[in-house]
Amino acid sequence: MSDLWTSAEIAQATGGAASAPFAVSGVAFDSREVTDGDLFVAMKGDATDGHQFIDKAFGQGAAGAIVSEAVAHPHILVPDSAAALEALGRAARARMGGKVIGVTGSVGKTGTKEALFQALDRAHPGQVHRSVKSYNNHVGVPLSLSRMPRDAAFGIFEMGMNHAGELAALTRQVRPDVAIVTAIAPAHIEFFGTEEAIAQAKAEIFEGLEPGGTAIIPYDSPHVAALYNKAERHAAHILTFGMSADADVHARDTVPAAGGGTLVTAKLPDAELCFTVAAPGDHWVSNALAVLAAVHAVGGDLAAAGLALAEMPGLPGRGARHVVPVGAGQALVIDESYNANPLSMVATLKQLGRERADRRVAILGGMRELGSRSAELHAGLADALVAGEVDQAILVGVEMTPLADALNGVLPYSHVPDATSAITSITTEIRAGDAILVKGSNGIGLSRLVAALTNDAREGKS
């Protein structure tokens, strides 16, 4: 296996000076994540200074570091470590001869990125690189780029934003051959005012497209025209995806599959594919269609992609499903605890309504960054709870007060101040036969509730 970077290459890419020759096999900016052979990038932030963790990083096996002040370990000295990381990411993109796919959207970014990885890796094992976790911001994107092997056949990068102009900067670093917008929803609407403004900001991803590149946009979105108009200015090819027969990649038929997934017959511009989406829900069908459009655009193996989608498990915080013991029976816990906005809330509540269960329980945390529309959008979830045939709701956080008011006399609910209170509530109320959806903005901390349900044995009610 070749080195990821040599000290000479790092110095050339960043304009820094090497203290000694070395080679690295990985890159990290969090000393807690450093493993043998890594390059540690010591960055200065408002609260911490990575230079304070140099000794710890080398104690964990770092082979070299990027620093803005000299240290007693092999290093590349630069004026600004954050700028150096960005330069290293650009160099990684420049030397990569394969195809690069960029993914953004208000919902579905990480799931689509992971599904794309599985779809391409199925036919090209070990040759596909993708950003890990949700490293999708001004630091995470260059980190993910810098980690890309020089001989990768495909690179898949998630890009996020909460202000206009951020995606424009990220996409020019990634320089995608294919750029996907998964969906538009009022996520971060506090900073934009309207969904139309969010759509314009998401469409910035097309600005970085390579010559001959392809834009992939959601046909069923009310903002498809705005996305299409932006794509026309930057893309050589445009593919739409969705449930409508007018989309270039669409679901001709969908049938519930055993285990909660969906059997899909998809029509593409020059092919038809019957496959199963293992993850339950219409939103996952939509994600799968975007994946197929991207695989088609890069000339990938569609049959292998279909097999991968059938085998892909749910992601922690984004649809992972856990069967937990309760008394003499079991309950299903659906972990959607990582994030939430009105569109994703409605989609997951719809899927909850399809679950076979004696009782459907929705544990919903507040949705953040909704600005002046917060009360309206939270209260608006009442209809989705009713449509999802929810038997019991546990509402978490002060943001959920408008929804609590809207549910008075509609269905049984309790309103608790925080995740700790929600844990106490559900662990005393859980019953065998329950299907429990856990969803909220990450800052609410409902991942702790999922951990409490899935890691602890309990008797519960039966």
Coordinates of N, CA, C and O in Angstrom, one line a residue, residues 242-255 262-268 271-275 285 289 292:
G242 N -37.3 11.1 -9.0 CA -38.5 11.3 -8.1 C -39.6 10.2 -8.4 O -39.3 9.3 -9.2
M243 N -40.7 10.4 -7.8 CA -41.8 9.4 -8.0 C -42.6 9.7 -9.3 O -43.3 8.8 -9.8
S244 N -42.6 10.9 -9.8 CA -43.3 11.3 -11.0 C -42.7 10.6 -12.2 O -41.5 10.4 -12.4
A245 N -43.6 10.1 -13.1 CA -43.2 9.5 -14.3 C -42.4 10.4 -15.2 O -41.8 10.0 -16.2
D246 N -42.5 11.7 -15.0 CA -41.8 12.7 -15.8 C -40.3 12.8 -15.4 O -39.6 13.5 -16.1
A247 N -40.0 12.3 -14.2 CA -38.6 12.4 -13.8 C -37.7 11.4 -14.6 O -38.2 10.3 -15.1
D248 N -36.5 11.8 -14.9 CA -35.6 11.0 -15.7 C -35.3 9.6 -15.0 O -35.2 8.6 -15.7
V249 N -35.2 9.6 -13.7 CA -35.1 8.4 -12.9 C -36.2 8.4 -12.0 O -36.3 9.2 -11.1
H250 N -37.2 7.4 -12.2 CA -38.4 7.4 -11.4 C -38.8 6.0 -11.0 O -38.3 5.0 -11.6
A251 N -39.6 5.9 -9.9 CA -40.1 4.7 -9.5 C -41.4 4.4 -10.2 O -42.4 5.0 -10.0
R252 N -41.3 3.4 -11.1 CA -42.5 3.0 -11.9 C -43.5 2.3 -11.0 O -44.7 2.5 -11.1
D253 N -43.0 1.4 -10.1 CA -43.8 0.7 -9.2 C -43.1 0.6 -7.8 O -41.9 0.5 -7.8
T254 N -43.9 0.7 -6.7 CA -43.3 0.4 -5.4 C -44.3 -0.5 -4.7 O -45.5 -0.3 -4.7
V255 N -43.7 -1.5 -4.0 CA -44.5 -2.5 -3.2 C -43.8 -2.7 -1.9 O -42.6 -2.9 -1.9
T262 N -38.9 -1.6 0.8 CA -39.7 -1.4 -0.4 C -39.1 -2.1 -1.6 O -37.9 -1.9 -1.9
L263 N -40.0 -2.8 -2.4 CA -39.6 -3.4 -3.6 C -39.9 -2.3 -4.7 O -41.0 -1.9 -4.8
V264 N -38.9 -1.9 -5.5 CA -39.0 -0.8 -6.4 C -38.6 -1.3 -7.8 O -37.7 -2.0 -8.0
T265 N -39.5 -0.9 -8.8 CA -39.1 -1.0 -10.2 C -38.8 0.4 -10.6 O -39.7 1.3 -10.7
A266 N -37.5 0.7 -11.0 CA -37.1 2.0 -11.3 C -36.8 2.1 -12.8 O -36.3 1.2 -13.4
K267 N -37.2 3.2 -13.4 CA -37.0 3.5 -14.8 C -35.9 4.5 -14.9 O -36.0 5.6 -14.3
L268 N -34.9 4.2 -15.7 CA -33.8 5.2 -16.0 C -33.8 5.5 -17.4 O -34.5 4.9 -18.2
A271 N -32.4 2.2 -19.1 CA -32.4 1.0 -18.3 C -33.6 0.9 -17.4 O -34.3 1.9 -17.1
E272 N -33.9 -0.3 -17.0 CA -35.0 -0.5 -16.0 C -34.4 -1.5 -14.9 O -33.7 -2.4 -15.3
L273 N -34.7 -1.2 -13.7 CA -34.1 -2.0 -12.6 C -35.1 -2.3 -11.5 O -35.8 -1.4 -11.1
C274 N -35.2 -3.6 -11.2 CA -36.1 -4.0 -10.1 C -35.2 -4.3 -8.9 O -34.2 -5.2 -9.0
F275 N -35.4 -3.7 -7.8 CA -34.5 -3.9 -6.6 C -35.3 -3.6 -5.3 O -36.4 -3.1 -5.3
V285 N -36.8 5.6 -0.6 CA -37.0 5.3 -2.0 C -36.5 6.5 -2.8 O -35.8 6.3 -3.8
L289 N -33.4 6.5 -5.5 CA -33.4 7.0 -6.9 C -32.3 7.9 -7.2 O -31.8 7.9 -8.3
L292 N -29.2 5.8 -7.8 CA -29.2 5.2 -9.1 C -28.9 6.2 -10.2 O -28.1 5.9 -11.1

